[in-house]
Short mmCIF file of C-alpha atoms in Angstrom, two decimals:
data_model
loop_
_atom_site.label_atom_id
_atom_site.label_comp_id
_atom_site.label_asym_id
_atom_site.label_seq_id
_atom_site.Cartn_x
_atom_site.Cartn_y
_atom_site.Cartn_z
CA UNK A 1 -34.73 -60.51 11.07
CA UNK A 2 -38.22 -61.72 9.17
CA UNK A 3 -39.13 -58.36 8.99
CA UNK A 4 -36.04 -56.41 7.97
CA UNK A 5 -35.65 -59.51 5.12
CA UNK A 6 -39.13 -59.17 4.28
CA UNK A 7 -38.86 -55.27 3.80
CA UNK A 8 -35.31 -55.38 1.43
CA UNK A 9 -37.32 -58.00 -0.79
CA UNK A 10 -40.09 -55.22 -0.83
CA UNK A 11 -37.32 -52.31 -1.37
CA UNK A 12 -35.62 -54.52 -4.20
CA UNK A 13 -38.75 -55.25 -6.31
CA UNK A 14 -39.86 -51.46 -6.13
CA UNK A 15 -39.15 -50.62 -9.53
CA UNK A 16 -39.71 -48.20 -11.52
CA UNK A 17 -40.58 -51.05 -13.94
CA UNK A 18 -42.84 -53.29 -11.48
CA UNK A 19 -44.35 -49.62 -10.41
CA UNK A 20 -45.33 -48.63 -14.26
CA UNK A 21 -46.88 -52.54 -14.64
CA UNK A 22 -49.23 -51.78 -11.79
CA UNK A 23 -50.37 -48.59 -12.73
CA UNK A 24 -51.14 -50.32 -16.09
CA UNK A 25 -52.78 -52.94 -14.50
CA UNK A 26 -54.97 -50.67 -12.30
CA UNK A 27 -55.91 -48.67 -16.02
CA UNK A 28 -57.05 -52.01 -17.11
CA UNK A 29 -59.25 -52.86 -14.31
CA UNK A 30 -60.97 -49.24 -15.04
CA UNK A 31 -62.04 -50.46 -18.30
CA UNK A 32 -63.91 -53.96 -17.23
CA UNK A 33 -67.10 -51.70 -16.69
CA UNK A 34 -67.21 -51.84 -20.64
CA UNK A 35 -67.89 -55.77 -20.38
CA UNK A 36 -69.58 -55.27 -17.15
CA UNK A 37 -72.53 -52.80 -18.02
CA UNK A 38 -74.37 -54.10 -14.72
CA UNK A 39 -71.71 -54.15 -12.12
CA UNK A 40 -72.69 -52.63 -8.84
CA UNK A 41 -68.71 -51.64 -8.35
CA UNK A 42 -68.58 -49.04 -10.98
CA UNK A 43 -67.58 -46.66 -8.44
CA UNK A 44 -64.36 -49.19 -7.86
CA UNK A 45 -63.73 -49.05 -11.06
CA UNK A 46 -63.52 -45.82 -11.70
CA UNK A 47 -61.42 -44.84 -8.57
CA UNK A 48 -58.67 -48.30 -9.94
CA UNK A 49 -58.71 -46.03 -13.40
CA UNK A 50 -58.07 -43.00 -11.90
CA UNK A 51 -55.36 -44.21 -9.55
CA UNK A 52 -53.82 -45.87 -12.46
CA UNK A 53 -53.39 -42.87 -14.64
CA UNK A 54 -52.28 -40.68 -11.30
CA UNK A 55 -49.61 -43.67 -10.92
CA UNK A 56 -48.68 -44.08 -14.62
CA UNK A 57 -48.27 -40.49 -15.06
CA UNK A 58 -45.70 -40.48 -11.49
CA UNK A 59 -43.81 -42.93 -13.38
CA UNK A 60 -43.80 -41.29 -16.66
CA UNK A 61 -42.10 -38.07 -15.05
CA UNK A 62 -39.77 -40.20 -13.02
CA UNK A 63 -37.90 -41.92 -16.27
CA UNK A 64 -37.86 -38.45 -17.73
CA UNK A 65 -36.16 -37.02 -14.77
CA UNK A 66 -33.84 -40.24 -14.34
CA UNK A 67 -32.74 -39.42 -17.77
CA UNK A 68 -32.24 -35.50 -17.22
CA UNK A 69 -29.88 -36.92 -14.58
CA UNK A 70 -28.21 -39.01 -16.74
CA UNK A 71 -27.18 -36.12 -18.84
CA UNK A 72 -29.87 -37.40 -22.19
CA UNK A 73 -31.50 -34.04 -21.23
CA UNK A 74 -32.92 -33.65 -24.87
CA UNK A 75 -34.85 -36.50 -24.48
CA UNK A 76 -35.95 -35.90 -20.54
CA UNK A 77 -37.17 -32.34 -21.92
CA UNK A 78 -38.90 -33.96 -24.91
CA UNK A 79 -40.71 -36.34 -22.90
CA UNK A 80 -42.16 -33.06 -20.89
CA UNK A 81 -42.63 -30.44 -23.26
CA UNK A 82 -44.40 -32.70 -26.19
CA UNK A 83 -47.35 -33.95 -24.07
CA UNK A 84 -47.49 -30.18 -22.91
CA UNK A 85 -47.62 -28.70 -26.44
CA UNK A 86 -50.26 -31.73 -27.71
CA UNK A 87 -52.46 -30.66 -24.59
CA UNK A 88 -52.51 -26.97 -25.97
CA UNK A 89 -53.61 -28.19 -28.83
CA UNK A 90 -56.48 -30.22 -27.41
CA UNK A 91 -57.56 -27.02 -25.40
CA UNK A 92 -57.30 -24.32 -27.40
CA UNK A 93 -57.72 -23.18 -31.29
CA UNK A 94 -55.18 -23.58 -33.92
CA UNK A 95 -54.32 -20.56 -36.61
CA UNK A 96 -56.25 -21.58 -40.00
CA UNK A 97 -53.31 -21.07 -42.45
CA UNK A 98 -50.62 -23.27 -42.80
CA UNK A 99 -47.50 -21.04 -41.99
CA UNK A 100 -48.86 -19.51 -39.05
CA UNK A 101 -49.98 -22.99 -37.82
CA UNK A 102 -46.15 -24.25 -37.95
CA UNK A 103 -45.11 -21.05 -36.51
CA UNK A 104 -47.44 -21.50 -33.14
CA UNK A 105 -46.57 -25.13 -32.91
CA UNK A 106 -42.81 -23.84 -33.07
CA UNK A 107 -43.25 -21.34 -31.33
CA UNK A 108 -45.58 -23.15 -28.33
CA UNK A 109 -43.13 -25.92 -28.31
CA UNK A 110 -40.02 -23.50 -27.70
CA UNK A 111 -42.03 -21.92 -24.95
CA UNK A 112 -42.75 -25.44 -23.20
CA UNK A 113 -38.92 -27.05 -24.03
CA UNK A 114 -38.07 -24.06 -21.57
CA UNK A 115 -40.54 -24.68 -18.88
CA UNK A 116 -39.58 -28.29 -19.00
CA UNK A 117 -36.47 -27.58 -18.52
CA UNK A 118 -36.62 -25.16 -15.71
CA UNK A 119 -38.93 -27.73 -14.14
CA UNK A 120 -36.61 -30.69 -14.70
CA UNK A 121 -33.33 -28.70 -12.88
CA UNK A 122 -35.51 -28.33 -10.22
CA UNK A 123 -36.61 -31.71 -9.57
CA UNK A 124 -33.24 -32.68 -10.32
CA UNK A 125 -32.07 -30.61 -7.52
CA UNK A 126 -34.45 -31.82 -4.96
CA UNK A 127 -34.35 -35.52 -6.13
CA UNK A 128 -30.26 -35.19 -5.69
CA UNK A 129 -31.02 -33.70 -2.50
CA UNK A 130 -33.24 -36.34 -1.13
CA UNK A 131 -31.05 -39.23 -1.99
CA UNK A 132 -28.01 -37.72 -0.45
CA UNK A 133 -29.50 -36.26 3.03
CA UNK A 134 -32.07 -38.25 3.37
CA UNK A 135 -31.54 -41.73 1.67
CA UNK A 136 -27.96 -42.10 1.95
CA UNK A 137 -27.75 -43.02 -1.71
CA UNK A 138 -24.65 -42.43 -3.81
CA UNK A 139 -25.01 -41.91 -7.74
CA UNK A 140 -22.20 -43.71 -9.07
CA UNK A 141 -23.93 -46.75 -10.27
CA UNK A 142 -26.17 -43.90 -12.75
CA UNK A 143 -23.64 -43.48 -14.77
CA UNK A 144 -24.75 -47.23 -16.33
CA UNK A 145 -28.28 -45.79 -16.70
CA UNK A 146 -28.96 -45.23 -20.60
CA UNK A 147 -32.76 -44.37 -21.42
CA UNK A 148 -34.25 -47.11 -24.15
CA UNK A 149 -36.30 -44.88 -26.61
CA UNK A 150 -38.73 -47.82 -26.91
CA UNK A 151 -39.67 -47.18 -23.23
CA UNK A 152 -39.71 -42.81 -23.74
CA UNK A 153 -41.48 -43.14 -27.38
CA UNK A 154 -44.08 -45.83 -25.58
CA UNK A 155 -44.73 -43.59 -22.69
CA UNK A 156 -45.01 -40.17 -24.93
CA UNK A 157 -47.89 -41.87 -27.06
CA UNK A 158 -49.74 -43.14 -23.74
CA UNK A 159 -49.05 -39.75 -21.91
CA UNK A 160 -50.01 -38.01 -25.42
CA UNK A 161 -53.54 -40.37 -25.56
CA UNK A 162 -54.28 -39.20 -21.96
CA UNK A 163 -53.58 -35.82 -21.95
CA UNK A 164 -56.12 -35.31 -25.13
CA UNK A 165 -58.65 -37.67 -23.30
CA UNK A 166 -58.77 -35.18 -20.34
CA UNK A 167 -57.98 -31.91 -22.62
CA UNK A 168 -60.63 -32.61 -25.60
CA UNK A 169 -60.30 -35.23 -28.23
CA UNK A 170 -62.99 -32.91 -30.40
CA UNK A 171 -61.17 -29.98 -30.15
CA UNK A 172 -57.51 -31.94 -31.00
CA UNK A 173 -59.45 -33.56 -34.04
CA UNK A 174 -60.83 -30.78 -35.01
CA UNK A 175 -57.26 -29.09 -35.22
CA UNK A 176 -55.16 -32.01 -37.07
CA UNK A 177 -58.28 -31.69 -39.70
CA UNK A 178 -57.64 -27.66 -39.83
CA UNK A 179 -53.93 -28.61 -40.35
CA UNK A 180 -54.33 -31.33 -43.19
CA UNK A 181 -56.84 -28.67 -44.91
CA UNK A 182 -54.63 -25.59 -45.09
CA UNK A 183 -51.83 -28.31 -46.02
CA UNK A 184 -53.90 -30.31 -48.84
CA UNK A 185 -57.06 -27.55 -49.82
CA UNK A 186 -54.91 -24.26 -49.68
CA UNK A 187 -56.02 -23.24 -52.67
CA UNK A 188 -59.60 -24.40 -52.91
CA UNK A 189 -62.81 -22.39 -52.94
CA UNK A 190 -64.93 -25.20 -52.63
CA UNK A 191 -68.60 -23.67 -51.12
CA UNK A 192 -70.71 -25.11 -48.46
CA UNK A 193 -74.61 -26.37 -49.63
CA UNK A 194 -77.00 -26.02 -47.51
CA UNK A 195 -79.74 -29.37 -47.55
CA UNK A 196 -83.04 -29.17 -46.83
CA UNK A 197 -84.78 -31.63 -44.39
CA UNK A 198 -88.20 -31.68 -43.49
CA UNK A 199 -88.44 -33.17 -39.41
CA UNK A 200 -91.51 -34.50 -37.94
CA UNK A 201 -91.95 -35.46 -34.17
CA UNK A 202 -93.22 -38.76 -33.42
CA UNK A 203 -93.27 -40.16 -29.83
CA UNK A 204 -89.90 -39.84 -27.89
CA UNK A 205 -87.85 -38.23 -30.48
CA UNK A 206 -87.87 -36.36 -33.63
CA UNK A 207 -86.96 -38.56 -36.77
CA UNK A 208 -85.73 -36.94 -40.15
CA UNK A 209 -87.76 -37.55 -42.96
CA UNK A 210 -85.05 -37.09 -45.89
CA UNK A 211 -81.71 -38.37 -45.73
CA UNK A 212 -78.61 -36.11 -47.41
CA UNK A 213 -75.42 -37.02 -48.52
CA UNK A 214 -72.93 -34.82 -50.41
CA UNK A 215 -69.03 -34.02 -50.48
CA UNK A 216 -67.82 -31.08 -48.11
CA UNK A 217 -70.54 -31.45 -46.06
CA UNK A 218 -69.93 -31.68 -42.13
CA UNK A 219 -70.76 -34.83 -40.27
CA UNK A 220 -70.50 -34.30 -36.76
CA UNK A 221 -71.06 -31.41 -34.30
CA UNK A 222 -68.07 -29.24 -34.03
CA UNK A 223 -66.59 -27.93 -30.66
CA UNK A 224 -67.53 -24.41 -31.75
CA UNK A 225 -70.47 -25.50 -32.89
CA UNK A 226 -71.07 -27.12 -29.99
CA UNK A 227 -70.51 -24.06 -27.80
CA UNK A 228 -73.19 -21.77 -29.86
CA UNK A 229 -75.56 -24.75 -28.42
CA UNK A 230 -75.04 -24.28 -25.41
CA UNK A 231 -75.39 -20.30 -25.64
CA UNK A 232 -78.87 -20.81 -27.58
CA UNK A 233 -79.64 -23.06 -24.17
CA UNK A 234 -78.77 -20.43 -22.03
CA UNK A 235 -80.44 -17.52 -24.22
CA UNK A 236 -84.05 -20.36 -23.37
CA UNK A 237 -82.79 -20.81 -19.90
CA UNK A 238 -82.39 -16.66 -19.35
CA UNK A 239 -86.19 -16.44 -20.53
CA UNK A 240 -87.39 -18.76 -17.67
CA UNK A 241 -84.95 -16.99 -15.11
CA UNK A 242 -82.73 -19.97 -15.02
CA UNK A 243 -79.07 -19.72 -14.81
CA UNK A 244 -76.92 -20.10 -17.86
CA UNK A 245 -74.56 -23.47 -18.36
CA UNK A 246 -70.89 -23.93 -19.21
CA UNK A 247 -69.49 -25.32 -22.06
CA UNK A 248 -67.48 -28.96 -20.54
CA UNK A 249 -65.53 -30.44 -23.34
CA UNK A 250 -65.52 -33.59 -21.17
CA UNK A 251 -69.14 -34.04 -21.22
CA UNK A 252 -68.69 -32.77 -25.35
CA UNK A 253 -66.74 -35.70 -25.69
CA UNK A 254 -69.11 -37.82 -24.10
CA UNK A 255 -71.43 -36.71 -26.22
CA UNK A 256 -69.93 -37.72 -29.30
CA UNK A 257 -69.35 -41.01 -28.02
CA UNK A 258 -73.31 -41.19 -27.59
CA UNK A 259 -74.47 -40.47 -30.71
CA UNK A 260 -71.53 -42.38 -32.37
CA UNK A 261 -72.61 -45.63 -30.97
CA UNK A 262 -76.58 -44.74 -31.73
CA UNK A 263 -74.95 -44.85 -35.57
CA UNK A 264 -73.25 -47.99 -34.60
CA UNK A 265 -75.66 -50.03 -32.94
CA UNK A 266 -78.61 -48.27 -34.88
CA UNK A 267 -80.85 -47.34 -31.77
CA UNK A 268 -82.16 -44.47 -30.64
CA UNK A 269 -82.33 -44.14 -26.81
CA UNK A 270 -80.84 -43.72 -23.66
CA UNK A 271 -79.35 -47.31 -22.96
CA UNK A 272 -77.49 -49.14 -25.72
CA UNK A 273 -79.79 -52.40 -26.42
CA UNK A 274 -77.46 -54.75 -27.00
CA UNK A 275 -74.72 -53.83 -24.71
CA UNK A 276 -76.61 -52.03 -22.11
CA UNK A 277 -74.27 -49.11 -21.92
CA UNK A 278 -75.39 -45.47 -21.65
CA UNK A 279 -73.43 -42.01 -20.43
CA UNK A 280 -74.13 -42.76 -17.04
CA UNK A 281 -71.66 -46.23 -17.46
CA UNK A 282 -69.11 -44.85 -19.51
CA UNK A 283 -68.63 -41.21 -17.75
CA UNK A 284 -65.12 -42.28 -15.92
CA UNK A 285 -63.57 -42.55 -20.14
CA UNK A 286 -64.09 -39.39 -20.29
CA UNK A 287 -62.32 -37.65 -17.37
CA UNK A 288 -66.04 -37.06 -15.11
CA UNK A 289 -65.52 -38.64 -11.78
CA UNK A 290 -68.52 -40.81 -9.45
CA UNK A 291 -70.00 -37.44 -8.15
CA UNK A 292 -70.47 -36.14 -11.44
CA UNK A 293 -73.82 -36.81 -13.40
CA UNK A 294 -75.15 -36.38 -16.83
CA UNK A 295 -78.86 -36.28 -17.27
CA UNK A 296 -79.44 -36.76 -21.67
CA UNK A 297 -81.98 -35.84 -24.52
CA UNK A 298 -81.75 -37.63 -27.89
CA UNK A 299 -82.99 -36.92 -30.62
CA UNK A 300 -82.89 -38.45 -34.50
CA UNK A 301 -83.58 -41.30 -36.87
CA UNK A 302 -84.54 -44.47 -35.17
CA UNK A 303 -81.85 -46.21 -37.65
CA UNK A 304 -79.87 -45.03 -40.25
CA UNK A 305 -77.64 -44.94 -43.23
CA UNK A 306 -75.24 -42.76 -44.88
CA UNK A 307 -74.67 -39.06 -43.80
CA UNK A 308 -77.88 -37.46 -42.87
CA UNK A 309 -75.81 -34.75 -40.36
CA UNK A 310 -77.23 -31.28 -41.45
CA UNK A 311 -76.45 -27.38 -40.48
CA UNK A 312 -79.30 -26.57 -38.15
CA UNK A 313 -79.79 -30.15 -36.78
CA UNK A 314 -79.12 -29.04 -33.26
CA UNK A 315 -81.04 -26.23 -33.41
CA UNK A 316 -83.81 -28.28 -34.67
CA UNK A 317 -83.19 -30.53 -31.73
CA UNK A 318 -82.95 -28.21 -28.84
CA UNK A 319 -86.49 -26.62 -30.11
CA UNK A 320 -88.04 -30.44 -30.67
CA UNK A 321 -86.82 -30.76 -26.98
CA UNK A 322 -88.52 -27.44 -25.43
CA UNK A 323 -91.63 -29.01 -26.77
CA UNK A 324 -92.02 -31.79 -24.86
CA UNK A 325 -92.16 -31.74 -20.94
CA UNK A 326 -89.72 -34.25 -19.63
CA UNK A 327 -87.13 -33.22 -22.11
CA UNK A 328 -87.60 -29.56 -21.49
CA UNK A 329 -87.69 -30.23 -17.76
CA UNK A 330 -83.80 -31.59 -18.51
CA UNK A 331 -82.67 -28.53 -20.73
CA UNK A 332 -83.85 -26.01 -17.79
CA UNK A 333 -82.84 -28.48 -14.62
CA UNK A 334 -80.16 -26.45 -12.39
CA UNK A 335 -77.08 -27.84 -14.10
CA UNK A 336 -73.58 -26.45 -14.21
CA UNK A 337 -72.24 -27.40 -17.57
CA UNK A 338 -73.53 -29.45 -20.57
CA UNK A 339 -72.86 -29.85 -23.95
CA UNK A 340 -74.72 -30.57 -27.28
CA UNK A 341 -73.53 -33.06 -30.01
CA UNK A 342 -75.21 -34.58 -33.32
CA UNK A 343 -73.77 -37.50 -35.29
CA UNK A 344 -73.21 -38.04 -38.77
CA UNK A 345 -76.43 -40.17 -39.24
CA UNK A 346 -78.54 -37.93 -37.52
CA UNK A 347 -78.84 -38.89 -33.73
CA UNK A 348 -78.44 -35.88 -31.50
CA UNK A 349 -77.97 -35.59 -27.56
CA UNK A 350 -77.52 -32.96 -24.71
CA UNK A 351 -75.86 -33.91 -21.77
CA UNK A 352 -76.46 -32.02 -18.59
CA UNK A 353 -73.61 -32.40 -15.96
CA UNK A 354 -74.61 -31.83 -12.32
CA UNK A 355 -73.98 -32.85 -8.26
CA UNK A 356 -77.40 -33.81 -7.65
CA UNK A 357 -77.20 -37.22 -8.71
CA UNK A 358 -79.90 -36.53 -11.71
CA UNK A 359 -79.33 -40.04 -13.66
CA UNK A 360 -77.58 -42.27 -11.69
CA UNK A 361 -78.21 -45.31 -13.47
CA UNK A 362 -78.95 -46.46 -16.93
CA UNK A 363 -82.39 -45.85 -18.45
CA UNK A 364 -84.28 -46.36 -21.16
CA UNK A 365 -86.49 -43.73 -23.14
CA UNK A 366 -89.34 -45.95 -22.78
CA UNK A 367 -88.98 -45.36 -18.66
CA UNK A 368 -89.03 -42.04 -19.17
CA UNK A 369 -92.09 -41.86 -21.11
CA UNK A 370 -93.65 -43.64 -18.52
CA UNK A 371 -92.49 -41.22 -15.53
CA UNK A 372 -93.25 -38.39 -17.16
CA UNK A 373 -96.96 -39.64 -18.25
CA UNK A 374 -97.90 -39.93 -14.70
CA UNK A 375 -95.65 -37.73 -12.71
CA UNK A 376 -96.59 -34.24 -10.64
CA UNK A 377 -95.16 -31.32 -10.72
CA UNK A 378 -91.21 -31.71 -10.00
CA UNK A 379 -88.84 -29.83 -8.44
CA UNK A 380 -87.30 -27.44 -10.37
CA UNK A 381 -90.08 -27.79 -13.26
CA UNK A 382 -91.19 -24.59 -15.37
CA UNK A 383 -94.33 -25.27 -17.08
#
């Protein structure tokens, strides 16, 4: 009698409600690395994160099929196809001009209403099925269920938030800013000026000598941008009979989040100073998992102020990095994707992703000066 009275209290407070609290609660945990730079459980972490999402997600598609079998099917197919249509958008290119940018997202969110829907029948089906073979359950007491849009508009924006995280938050910026042009600067001509900026290599890194700042000029590296990179990389890589890299808009968006917090924090270097953060610590935000490394270059002004991104700054970087031997022995190491990214102020990395478990800790530019001042001939080194 314990038993079977300990396993109805266990049945009764299996909620959908007490399930979507603990997958919250399990997201939460996957952020205390953030306050905990140094924890030797980073690994835990990441796995509560991931289990979180996995769990919150489960939930997510359970309420929308709960209300699809409540008959609020507009709402069960919403809560599907708008996370699916927001994903396309943070994979894949948007039309430039405005019309044909609210025809695809018509169009695109027609096409997934319809998958949703054939999708939600079918789980209907085999959910019905389930409860009445196999759980004994009746469905009269549904009939009381009514969905709280609270709880569905809630979900959508954390769903929404996660889906971008995983599908490319550069690429689904770099949309909404193609949509508010063609809506707001349809008719402008506006045209780009080049700057001119004079670099000079000192020590670790290369620091800009001049510092520009005008209107219409671009302030970050752009996914496309971003993607000729890593083709320039590969066109160096071919020459030493390397293999070429993929383009990871994970690691992109890692990227970004590097050289945004050199602006920041003002630092130029591997390992944040103050908070002792670096890619290697922060990977799991951005969708890589614990057997997935990033090895970095950075490049840029030691500290700076105002907008002193420029066109050519990444090519300037990638060549200031083939000059020196540790960096260059990171742009031609055996990875399998990368991606470059340069900041408004100047700072510019490239993240390497591999297997090997090349940077599995946080380091500082200083230790790798030091390595590479005294270190033989490495594995996988061209000279």
């Amino acid at each position: 009698m314990p038993v079977k009275s300990f396993l109805k209290k266990i049945q009764d407070n299996l909620t959908l409600r007490n399930f979507t609290i603990v997958s919250i609660l399990f997201i939460l945990i996957g952020f205390l690395p953030n306050y905990i730079p140094e924890s030797n459980y980073q690994s835990v972490f990441q796995y509560a994160f991931e289990i979180g999402v996995l769990c919150f997600i489960l939930a997510y598609c359970l309420y929308a099929l709960k209300c699809w079998g409540v008959r609020h099917k507009i709402c069960a197919v919403l809560m599907v196809s708008i996370p699916l249509l927001v994903y396309s958008v943070a994979t894949s290119k948007i039309p430039d001009s405005l019309i044909a940018i609210l025809f695809y997202l018509a169009f695109m969110l027609g096409i997934f209403a319809i998958v949703s829907t054939i999708l939600l029948y079918v789980c209907d089906k085999v959910k019905r099925g389930i409860e009445r073979y196999a759980l004994k359950k009746t469905r009269g007491s549904y009939r009381y269920f009514y969905p709280k849009l609270s709880y569905s508009f809630i979900g959508l924006l954390v769903i929404s938030s996660l889906v971008v995280n995983y599908g490319g938050i550069a690429m689904f910026t770099n949309n909404l800013n193609s949509a508010f042009q063609s809506a707001t600067n349809s008719g402008s001509n506006s045209q780009y000026i080049s700057p001119t900026a004079v670099p000079s290599t000192v020590g670790y890194a290369t620091v800009e000598t001049t510092q520009v700042s005008f209107f219409n000029q671009p302030s970050f590296t752009s996914v496309d941008e971003s993607m000729n990179d890593i083709n320039y990389i590969n066109s160096i890589r071919a020459s030493y009979g390397v293999n070429p890299i993929k383009f990871d808009n994970r690691v992109y968006n890692l990227a970004r989040a590097r050289v945004n917090d050199m602006d920041k924090y003002g630092y130029l270097d591997h390992t944040n100073p103050q908070t002792g953060t670096c890619a290697f610590s922060i990977k799991s935000q951005f969708g890589l998992t614990s057997n997935e490394y990033v090895a970095e270059n950075a490049y840029g002004y030691e500290s700076s102020t105002g907008i002193n991104y420029h066109a050519g700054i990444e090519t300037d970087a990638i060549n200031a990095w083939m000059s020196d031997r540790g960096h260059k022995y990171n742009m031609l190491y055996p990875h399998i994707a990368g991606a470059v990214a340069c900041s408004s102020g100047g700072h510019c990395v490239f993240e390497g992703l591999n297997h090997d478990g090349f940077t599995n800790a946080c380091y500082t530019a200083a230790q790798g000066e030091a390595f590479w001042a005294t270190a033989g001939v490495q594995p996988y080194e061209h000279t």
